């Protein structure tokens, strides 16, 4: 993240903001890697992958409407994103919250954002390690534990190097990246549906369309939605582009919703339907990359034995998306830390800028090291560790999005512009959905036993440790 010395030019319209949104850096790509824990949850008695993705999308869209109201009211959010909204509500004398509670809400917003933004890049590092590991095994290589650690550390160091130099990508690179991924996605979806229609009995999809599209119980629906939220997160970070937007009050809210619709409604709902339609009994549920195995099946059957080539093309598109997602998430995490450090809510060292690149380099280094550690943990710890880290990052997102609903209520409650639907019912629904999914999913996971219980315990442990640290920091500062 580069802290500009002069205001940037306001050149981005709705299209430019949408293309540069964090939500849209990986359209369809994460299904490759998230499907492993989703399939494991289904095999453990919590089915409903496609309906779970739909519920996560609906929750994110409702949250985006609350976010849009705040973005219109406070269009100058910039690098501070949701933390800025909490600060503005705290400063607004019209809000109904007592000063002490308002300040705590502001502080809590920043720390909850950290739980999401500081765990998410490490999960991306783990995904990258799993992707490379699964690809190499098709060529006869068996990466050692040391090799996997070296891969995770190298990946985190590379992204940290880019973030340190203030590299964030451009609109042109976003267009190329999104085009590449959407083309790969479209080819895979068409081939998967043809495979369902043309495959012999031994390879035919084992699920009916009703089983794919309809929930088979509340427990599976909620738990799968808790995992699938990783596909939707990041739309609120679009406020970082407000300084370059021609009309941030109008285009920032629209871009967040448009990016979600492209990412979720078009990309993921389509690709998950295609995967469910083509999935068959010859795919090993314990595979680290079941979608990669499915791509090999499809390519061998429909592309004259070129299944491995199809798998490698999809793996390449996914790897590029992972790198872009890691860089975007790391930049956003650094921005939140930098902002809180300027407010003395975090150590002042985190706001020290590099003399050449004008980036908070101590924060970049710290987040890079943490991402490498989390990535190694997710790779070497197996499925329970990976799923637990995903749930921990998503729990931070759910809590942050619930806070956005609270801020919308508090910001508009005492104003003449209050609208019962936009500023009342929708924010309340946002709060209930986000908290309900987070709490219920962890409860269902703990009761399910096995891998799901281990993952839920890890997510609770990571989240509890982070929140205890944040409370300690809050009361220490108050003293």
Coordinates of C-alpha atoms in Angstrom, one line a residue:
X1 CA 0.0 0.0 0.0
X2 CA 1.5 3.3 -1.1
X3 CA 0.5 6.4 0.9
X4 CA 0.3 9.1 -1.7
X5 CA 2.0 12.4 -1.2
X6 CA -0.5 14.3 -3.3
X7 CA -4.2 13.6 -4.2
X8 CA -4.5 11.1 -7.1
X9 CA -6.4 12.0 -10.2
X10 CA -10.1 11.3 -10.2
X11 CA -10.3 9.1 -13.3
X12 CA -12.3 6.0 -12.2
X13 CA -15.9 5.6 -13.2
X14 CA -18.2 2.8 -12.3
X15 CA -16.5 0.3 -14.7
X16 CA -13.0 1.1 -13.4
X17 CA -14.0 0.8 -9.8
X18 CA -15.8 -2.5 -10.3
X19 CA -12.9 -4.0 -12.2
X20 CA -10.5 -3.1 -9.5
X21 CA -12.7 -4.3 -6.6
X22 CA -11.1 -6.9 -4.4
X23 CA -14.2 -9.1 -4.7
X24 CA -13.6 -9.4 -8.4
X25 CA -9.9 -10.4 -8.5
X26 CA -10.8 -14.1 -8.6
X27 CA -14.1 -14.7 -10.4
X28 CA -14.7 -18.4 -10.1
X29 CA -11.2 -19.4 -9.2
X30 CA -11.5 -20.2 -5.5
X31 CA -14.0 -23.0 -6.2
X32 CA -11.0 -25.1 -7.2
X33 CA -9.5 -25.0 -3.7
X34 CA -12.5 -24.3 -1.4
X35 CA -14.4 -27.3 -2.8
X36 CA -12.1 -29.7 -0.8
X37 CA -13.4 -28.5 2.7
X38 CA -16.9 -28.0 1.3
X39 CA -17.0 -31.6 0.0
X40 CA -15.5 -32.8 3.3
X41 CA -18.3 -31.1 5.2
X42 CA -20.9 -32.7 2.8
X43 CA -19.3 -36.1 3.3
X44 CA -19.5 -35.5 7.1
X45 CA -23.2 -35.0 7.1
X46 CA -23.6 -31.3 6.3
X47 CA -24.7 -31.2 2.6
X48 CA -25.9 -28.3 0.5
X49 CA -22.8 -26.8 -1.2
X50 CA -24.7 -24.8 -3.9
X51 CA -27.5 -23.5 -1.6
X52 CA -24.8 -22.5 0.9
X53 CA -23.0 -20.4 -1.8
X54 CA -26.4 -18.8 -2.6
X55 CA -27.0 -18.0 1.1
X56 CA -23.6 -16.5 1.4
X57 CA -24.2 -14.4 -1.7
X58 CA -27.6 -13.1 -0.4
X59 CA -26.0 -12.3 2.9
X60 CA -23.2 -10.4 1.2
X61 CA -25.6 -8.5 -1.0
X62 CA -27.8 -7.4 1.9
X63 CA -24.6 -6.3 3.7
X64 CA -23.5 -4.4 0.6
X65 CA -26.8 -2.4 0.7
X66 CA -26.0 -1.3 4.3
X67 CA -22.5 -0.6 3.2
X68 CA -23.8 1.5 0.3
X69 CA -25.8 3.7 2.6
X70 CA -22.7 4.5 4.7
X71 CA -20.6 5.0 1.6
X72 CA -23.1 7.6 0.3
X73 CA -23.2 9.4 3.6
X74 CA -19.4 9.3 4.1
X75 CA -17.9 9.2 0.6
X76 CA -14.4 10.2 1.8
X77 CA -13.8 6.8 3.5
X78 CA -10.7 6.1 1.4
X79 CA -8.0 3.9 2.9
X80 CA -9.8 3.4 6.2
X81 CA -12.8 1.6 4.8
X82 CA -15.2 0.3 7.4
X83 CA -13.0 1.7 10.2
X84 CA -13.7 5.2 8.7
X85 CA -17.5 4.7 9.0
X86 CA -17.1 3.8 12.6
X87 CA -15.0 6.9 13.2
X88 CA -17.5 9.1 11.5
X89 CA -20.5 7.7 13.4
X90 CA -18.5 8.3 16.6
X91 CA -17.9 11.9 15.6
X92 CA -21.4 12.5 14.5
X93 CA -23.3 14.2 17.3
X94 CA -26.7 13.0 15.9
X95 CA -26.1 9.3 16.6
X96 CA -27.9 7.7 19.5
X97 CA -24.8 5.9 21.0
X98 CA -23.2 7.1 24.2
X99 CA -19.6 8.4 23.6
X100 CA -18.0 5.5 25.4
X101 CA -20.0 2.9 23.4
X102 CA -19.4 4.7 20.1
X103 CA -15.6 4.8 20.7
X104 CA -15.6 1.1 21.6
X105 CA -17.6 0.3 18.4
X106 CA -15.0 2.2 16.4
X107 CA -12.1 0.3 18.1
X108 CA -13.9 -3.0 17.7
X109 CA -14.5 -2.4 14.0
X110 CA -10.8 -2.1 13.4
X111 CA -9.8 -5.1 15.4
X112 CA -12.5 -7.3 13.9
X113 CA -11.4 -6.2 10.4
X114 CA -7.9 -7.4 11.4
X115 CA -9.2 -10.9 12.3
X116 CA -10.4 -11.1 8.7
X117 CA -7.7 -9.2 6.8
X118 CA -4.8 -10.7 8.7
X119 CA -5.9 -14.3 8.5
X120 CA -7.2 -14.2 4.9
X121 CA -3.8 -13.7 3.2
X122 CA -2.4 -16.7 5.1
X123 CA -5.3 -18.8 3.9
X124 CA -4.4 -17.7 0.3
X125 CA -0.8 -18.8 0.9
X126 CA -2.1 -22.2 2.1
X127 CA -4.3 -22.5 -1.0
X128 CA -1.3 -21.7 -3.2
X129 CA 0.8 -24.4 -1.5
X130 CA -2.0 -27.0 -1.9
X131 CA -2.5 -26.0 -5.6
X132 CA 1.2 -26.4 -6.4
X133 CA 1.4 -29.7 -4.4
X134 CA -1.6 -31.2 -6.2
X135 CA -0.2 -30.2 -9.6
X136 CA 3.3 -31.5 -9.0
X137 CA 1.9 -34.9 -7.9
X138 CA 0.5 -35.5 -11.4
X139 CA 4.1 -35.3 -12.6
X140 CA 5.3 -37.8 -10.0
X141 CA 6.8 -35.3 -7.6
X142 CA 6.1 -35.7 -3.9
X143 CA 6.9 -32.3 -2.2
X144 CA 8.4 -32.7 1.3
X145 CA 7.3 -30.8 4.4
X146 CA 10.3 -28.6 4.0
X147 CA 9.5 -27.9 0.4
X148 CA 6.0 -26.9 1.3
X149 CA 7.3 -24.6 4.0
X150 CA 9.7 -23.1 1.5
X151 CA 6.9 -22.6 -1.0
X152 CA 4.7 -20.8 1.5
X153 CA 7.5 -18.6 2.8
X154 CA 8.5 -17.7 -0.8
X155 CA 4.9 -16.9 -1.8
X156 CA 4.3 -14.7 1.3
X157 CA 7.7 -12.9 0.7
X158 CA 6.9 -12.2 -2.9
X159 CA 3.5 -10.6 -2.1
X160 CA 5.1 -8.7 0.8
X161 CA 7.8 -7.4 -1.6
X162 CA 5.1 -6.1 -4.0
X163 CA 3.1 -4.5 -1.1
X164 CA 6.3 -2.9 0.3
X165 CA 6.9 -1.2 -3.0
X166 CA 3.3 0.1 -3.2
X167 CA 2.4 -2.1 -6.2
X168 CA -1.4 -2.5 -6.4
X169 CA -2.1 -3.4 -10.0
X170 CA -3.9 -1.3 -12.7
X171 CA -7.2 -1.3 -14.5
X172 CA -5.6 -2.9 -17.6
X173 CA -4.2 -5.8 -15.5
X174 CA -7.6 -6.3 -13.8
X175 CA -9.2 -6.5 -17.3
X176 CA -6.7 -9.0 -18.5
X177 CA -6.9 -11.1 -15.2
X178 CA -10.7 -11.1 -15.2
X179 CA -11.0 -11.9 -18.9
X180 CA -8.5 -14.9 -18.5
X181 CA -10.4 -16.3 -15.5
X182 CA -13.9 -15.8 -17.0
X183 CA -12.8 -17.5 -20.2
X184 CA -11.4 -20.5 -18.3
X185 CA -14.5 -20.6 -16.2
X186 CA -16.8 -20.5 -19.2
X187 CA -14.9 -23.3 -21.0
X188 CA -15.0 -25.5 -17.8
X189 CA -18.7 -24.9 -17.2
X190 CA -19.6 -25.9 -20.8
X191 CA -17.4 -29.0 -20.7
X192 CA -18.7 -30.0 -17.3
X193 CA -22.3 -29.9 -18.4
X194 CA -21.5 -31.8 -21.6
X195 CA -19.7 -34.3 -19.5
X196 CA -22.8 -34.8 -17.5
X197 CA -24.8 -35.4 -20.6
X198 CA -22.3 -37.6 -22.5
X199 CA -20.4 -39.6 -19.9
X200 CA -21.0 -43.3 -19.6
X201 CA -22.8 -44.8 -16.6
X202 CA -19.6 -45.2 -14.6
X203 CA -18.7 -41.5 -14.9
X204 CA -22.2 -39.9 -14.9
X205 CA -22.9 -37.4 -12.3
X206 CA -24.3 -39.0 -9.1
X207 CA -26.4 -36.1 -8.0
X208 CA -29.8 -35.0 -9.3
X209 CA -30.5 -31.4 -10.1
X210 CA -32.8 -31.2 -7.1
X211 CA -30.0 -32.5 -4.8
X212 CA -27.6 -29.9 -6.2
X213 CA -29.9 -26.9 -6.0
X214 CA -32.1 -27.5 -3.0
X215 CA -30.9 -27.4 0.7
X216 CA -31.1 -30.8 2.5
X217 CA -31.4 -29.4 6.0
X218 CA -30.7 -26.2 7.9
X219 CA -27.4 -27.5 9.4
X220 CA -25.7 -28.1 6.1
X221 CA -27.0 -24.9 4.5
X222 CA -25.7 -22.7 7.3
X223 CA -22.3 -24.5 7.6
X224 CA -21.7 -24.4 3.9
X225 CA -22.6 -20.7 3.8
X226 CA -20.1 -20.1 6.5
X227 CA -17.4 -21.7 4.3
X228 CA -18.6 -20.1 1.1
X229 CA -18.4 -16.5 2.6
X230 CA -14.7 -16.6 1.6
X231 CA -15.9 -16.4 -2.0
X232 CA -17.8 -13.1 -1.4
X233 CA -15.7 -11.1 1.0
X234 CA -13.8 -7.9 0.2
X235 CA -16.6 -5.8 -1.4
X236 CA -16.2 -3.2 1.4
X237 CA -12.6 -2.6 0.5
X238 CA -13.7 -0.8 -2.7
X239 CA -13.7 2.4 -0.6
X240 CA -9.9 2.5 -1.0
X241 CA -10.6 3.7 -4.6
X242 CA -12.7 6.6 -3.5
X243 CA -9.8 9.0 -3.8
X244 CA -9.5 8.1 -7.5
X245 CA -13.3 7.9 -8.2
X246 CA -15.0 10.6 -10.3
X247 CA -18.2 10.3 -8.1
X248 CA -17.4 8.1 -5.1
X249 CA -20.8 8.7 -3.4
X250 CA -22.6 7.3 -6.3
X251 CA -20.2 4.7 -7.8
X252 CA -18.6 3.1 -4.8
X253 CA -21.9 1.5 -3.5
X254 CA -22.9 0.5 -7.0
X255 CA -19.5 -1.0 -7.8
X256 CA -19.5 -3.1 -4.6
X257 CA -22.9 -4.6 -5.5
X258 CA -22.0 -5.1 -9.2
X259 CA -18.8 -6.9 -8.3
X260 CA -20.7 -9.2 -6.0
X261 CA -23.2 -10.0 -8.7
X262 CA -20.5 -10.8 -11.3
X263 CA -18.5 -12.8 -8.8
X264 CA -21.3 -14.6 -7.0
X265 CA -24.4 -14.7 -9.2
X266 CA -22.6 -15.3 -12.5
X267 CA -19.3 -16.9 -11.6
X268 CA -19.7 -19.1 -8.5
X269 CA -23.4 -20.1 -8.8
X270 CA -22.7 -21.2 -12.3
X271 CA -19.4 -23.0 -11.6
X272 CA -20.7 -24.8 -8.5
X273 CA -23.7 -26.0 -10.4
X274 CA -21.4 -27.4 -13.1
X275 CA -19.2 -29.1 -10.6
X276 CA -22.2 -30.6 -8.8
X277 CA -23.6 -31.9 -12.1
X278 CA -20.3 -33.5 -13.3
X279 CA -19.2 -34.9 -9.9
X280 CA -19.2 -38.7 -9.8
X281 CA -18.3 -41.6 -7.6
X282 CA -14.8 -42.0 -9.1
X283 CA -13.7 -38.6 -7.6
X284 CA -11.9 -39.3 -4.3
X285 CA -13.6 -37.1 -1.6
X286 CA -10.2 -37.0 0.3
X287 CA -8.4 -35.5 -2.7
X288 CA -6.7 -32.2 -2.0
X289 CA -8.0 -30.9 -5.3
X290 CA -11.2 -32.8 -6.3
X291 CA -12.1 -30.1 -9.0
X292 CA -8.6 -30.7 -10.5
X293 CA -9.3 -34.4 -10.6
X294 CA -12.7 -33.7 -12.2
X295 CA -11.0 -31.5 -14.8
X296 CA -8.7 -34.4 -15.8
X297 CA -11.7 -36.7 -16.2
X298 CA -13.6 -34.2 -18.3
X299 CA -10.5 -33.4 -20.5
X300 CA -9.7 -37.1 -21.1
X301 CA -13.3 -37.8 -22.1
X302 CA -14.1 -34.7 -24.2
X303 CA -10.8 -33.3 -25.4
X304 CA -9.1 -36.4 -26.8
X305 CA -7.2 -37.4 -23.6
X306 CA -6.0 -33.9 -22.8
X307 CA -7.3 -33.9 -19.2
X308 CA -4.0 -33.0 -17.7
X309 CA -3.6 -30.0 -20.0
X310 CA -7.1 -28.7 -19.0
X311 CA -6.3 -29.2 -15.4
X312 CA -3.0 -27.2 -15.7
X313 CA -4.8 -24.4 -17.6
X314 CA -7.3 -24.1 -14.7
X315 CA -4.5 -24.3 -12.2
X316 CA -2.6 -21.5 -13.8
X317 CA -5.7 -19.2 -13.9
X318 CA -6.3 -20.1 -10.2
X319 CA -2.7 -19.4 -9.2
X320 CA -2.8 -15.9 -10.9
X321 CA -6.1 -15.2 -9.0
X322 CA -4.6 -16.3 -5.7
X323 CA -1.6 -14.0 -6.1
X324 CA -3.9 -11.0 -6.9
X325 CA -6.2 -11.9 -4.0
X326 CA -3.2 -12.1 -1.6
X327 CA -1.9 -8.7 -2.7
X328 CA -5.2 -7.0 -2.5
X329 CA -5.9 -8.5 1.0
X330 CA -2.5 -7.7 2.3
X331 CA -2.8 -4.1 1.1
X332 CA -6.2 -3.7 2.8
X333 CA -4.9 -5.3 6.0
X334 CA -2.0 -2.9 6.0
X335 CA -4.3 0.1 5.4
X336 CA -6.5 -0.8 8.5
X337 CA -3.4 -1.2 10.7
X338 CA -1.9 2.1 9.4
X339 CA -5.1 3.9 10.1
X340 CA -5.5 2.5 13.6
X341 CA -1.8 3.3 14.4
X342 CA -2.4 6.9 13.4
X343 CA -5.2 7.0 15.9
X344 CA -3.0 5.5 18.6
X345 CA -5.2 2.4 18.7
X346 CA -2.2 0.3 17.7
X347 CA 1.5 0.6 18.2
X348 CA 3.0 3.6 16.5
X349 CA 5.6 1.4 14.7
X350 CA 2.9 0.2 12.4
X351 CA 2.5 3.7 10.8
X352 CA 6.2 4.3 10.1
X353 CA 6.6 4.8 6.4
X354 CA 9.4 3.6 4.2
X355 CA 11.7 6.5 3.2
X356 CA 11.6 5.6 -0.5
X357 CA 8.3 3.8 -1.1
X358 CA 6.1 5.6 1.5
X359 CA 4.6 2.3 2.7
X360 CA 4.2 1.2 6.3
X361 CA 7.0 -1.3 5.9
X362 CA 7.0 -2.7 9.5
X363 CA 3.3 -3.6 9.0
X364 CA 4.0 -5.2 5.7
X365 CA 6.9 -7.2 7.1
X366 CA 4.8 -8.3 10.1
X367 CA 1.8 -9.3 8.0
X368 CA 4.1 -11.1 5.5
X369 CA 5.6 -13.2 8.3
X370 CA 2.2 -14.0 9.8
X371 CA 0.9 -15.0 6.4
X372 CA 3.8 -17.4 5.9
X373 CA 3.1 -19.0 9.3
X374 CA -0.6 -19.3 8.7
X375 CA 0.1 -20.7 5.2
X376 CA 2.4 -23.3 6.6
X377 CA -0.1 -24.2 9.3
X378 CA -2.9 -24.6 6.7
X379 CA -0.7 -26.8 4.4
X380 CA 0.9 -29.0 7.0
X381 CA -2.0 -29.3 9.4
X382 CA -4.2 -31.0 6.9
X383 CA -7.9 -30.5 6.4
X384 CA -8.8 -29.6 10.0
X385 CA -6.3 -26.8 10.1
X386 CA -7.2 -25.4 6.6
X387 CA -10.9 -25.5 7.4
X388 CA -10.4 -23.9 10.8
X389 CA -8.4 -21.0 9.4
X390 CA -11.1 -20.5 6.7
X391 CA -13.8 -20.4 9.4
X392 CA -11.7 -18.0 11.5
X393 CA -11.2 -15.5 8.7
X394 CA -14.8 -15.8 7.7
X395 CA -15.9 -15.2 11.3
X396 CA -14.0 -11.9 11.2
X397 CA -15.9 -11.0 8.0
X398 CA -19.3 -12.0 9.5
X399 CA -18.6 -9.8 12.6
X400 CA -17.4 -6.9 10.5
X401 CA -20.4 -7.1 8.3
X402 CA -22.7 -7.2 11.3
X403 CA -21.0 -4.1 12.6
X404 CA -21.7 -2.4 9.3
X405 CA -25.4 -3.0 9.9
X406 CA -25.1 -1.5 13.4
X407 CA -23.3 1.5 12.0
X408 CA -26.0 2.0 9.4
X409 CA -28.7 2.0 12.1
X410 CA -26.7 4.3 14.4
X411 CA -25.8 6.7 11.6
X412 CA -29.3 7.3 10.3
X413 CA -31.5 6.7 13.4
X414 CA -31.6 10.3 14.5
X415 CA -31.6 12.0 11.1
X416 CA -34.6 13.3 9.0
X417 CA -33.5 11.1 6.1
X418 CA -34.1 7.9 8.0
X419 CA -36.0 5.3 5.9
X420 CA -37.6 2.3 7.6
X421 CA -36.5 -0.1 4.8
X422 CA -33.0 1.1 3.9
X423 CA -31.9 2.3 7.3
X424 CA -34.0 0.0 9.5
X425 CA -35.2 -3.4 8.2
X426 CA -32.2 -4.1 5.8
X427 CA -29.5 -3.3 8.4
X428 CA -31.3 -5.4 11.0
X429 CA -31.6 -8.3 8.5
X430 CA -27.9 -7.9 7.8
X431 CA -27.0 -8.1 11.5
X432 CA -29.2 -11.2 12.1
X433 CA -28.0 -13.1 9.0
X434 CA -24.3 -12.5 9.6
X435 CA -24.3 -13.3 13.3
X436 CA -26.8 -16.1 12.9
X437 CA -24.7 -17.9 10.2
X438 CA -21.5 -17.4 12.2
X439 CA -22.8 -18.6 15.5
X440 CA -24.9 -21.4 14.1
X441 CA -22.2 -22.8 11.8
X442 CA -19.7 -23.1 14.7
X443 CA -22.3 -24.8 16.8
X444 CA -23.2 -27.2 14.1
X445 CA -19.6 -27.9 13.4
X446 CA -18.8 -28.7 17.0
X447 CA -21.8 -31.1 17.2
X448 CA -20.8 -32.8 14.0
X449 CA -17.6 -34.3 15.5
X450 CA -14.6 -35.4 13.6
X451 CA -12.9 -33.0 11.2
X452 CA -15.7 -30.4 11.4
X453 CA -15.4 -30.3 15.2
X454 CA -11.6 -29.9 15.1
X455 CA -12.0 -27.1 12.5
X456 CA -14.6 -25.3 14.6
X457 CA -12.5 -25.6 17.7
X458 CA -9.5 -24.1 15.9
X459 CA -11.6 -21.2 14.5
X460 CA -13.0 -20.4 18.0
X461 CA -9.5 -20.6 19.5
X462 CA -8.0 -18.2 16.9
X463 CA -10.9 -15.8 17.1
X464 CA -11.0 -15.9 20.9
X465 CA -7.3 -15.3 21.2
X466 CA -7.5 -12.3 18.8
X467 CA -10.5 -10.8 20.6
X468 CA -8.8 -11.1 24.0
X469 CA -5.8 -9.4 22.7
X470 CA -7.9 -6.6 21.3
X471 CA -9.8 -6.1 24.6
X472 CA -6.5 -6.0 26.4
X473 CA -5.2 -3.4 24.0
X474 CA -8.4 -1.3 24.4
X475 CA -8.4 -1.2 28.2
X476 CA -4.7 -0.7 28.4
X477 CA -5.0 2.3 26.2
X478 CA -8.0 3.6 28.2
X479 CA -5.8 3.4 31.3

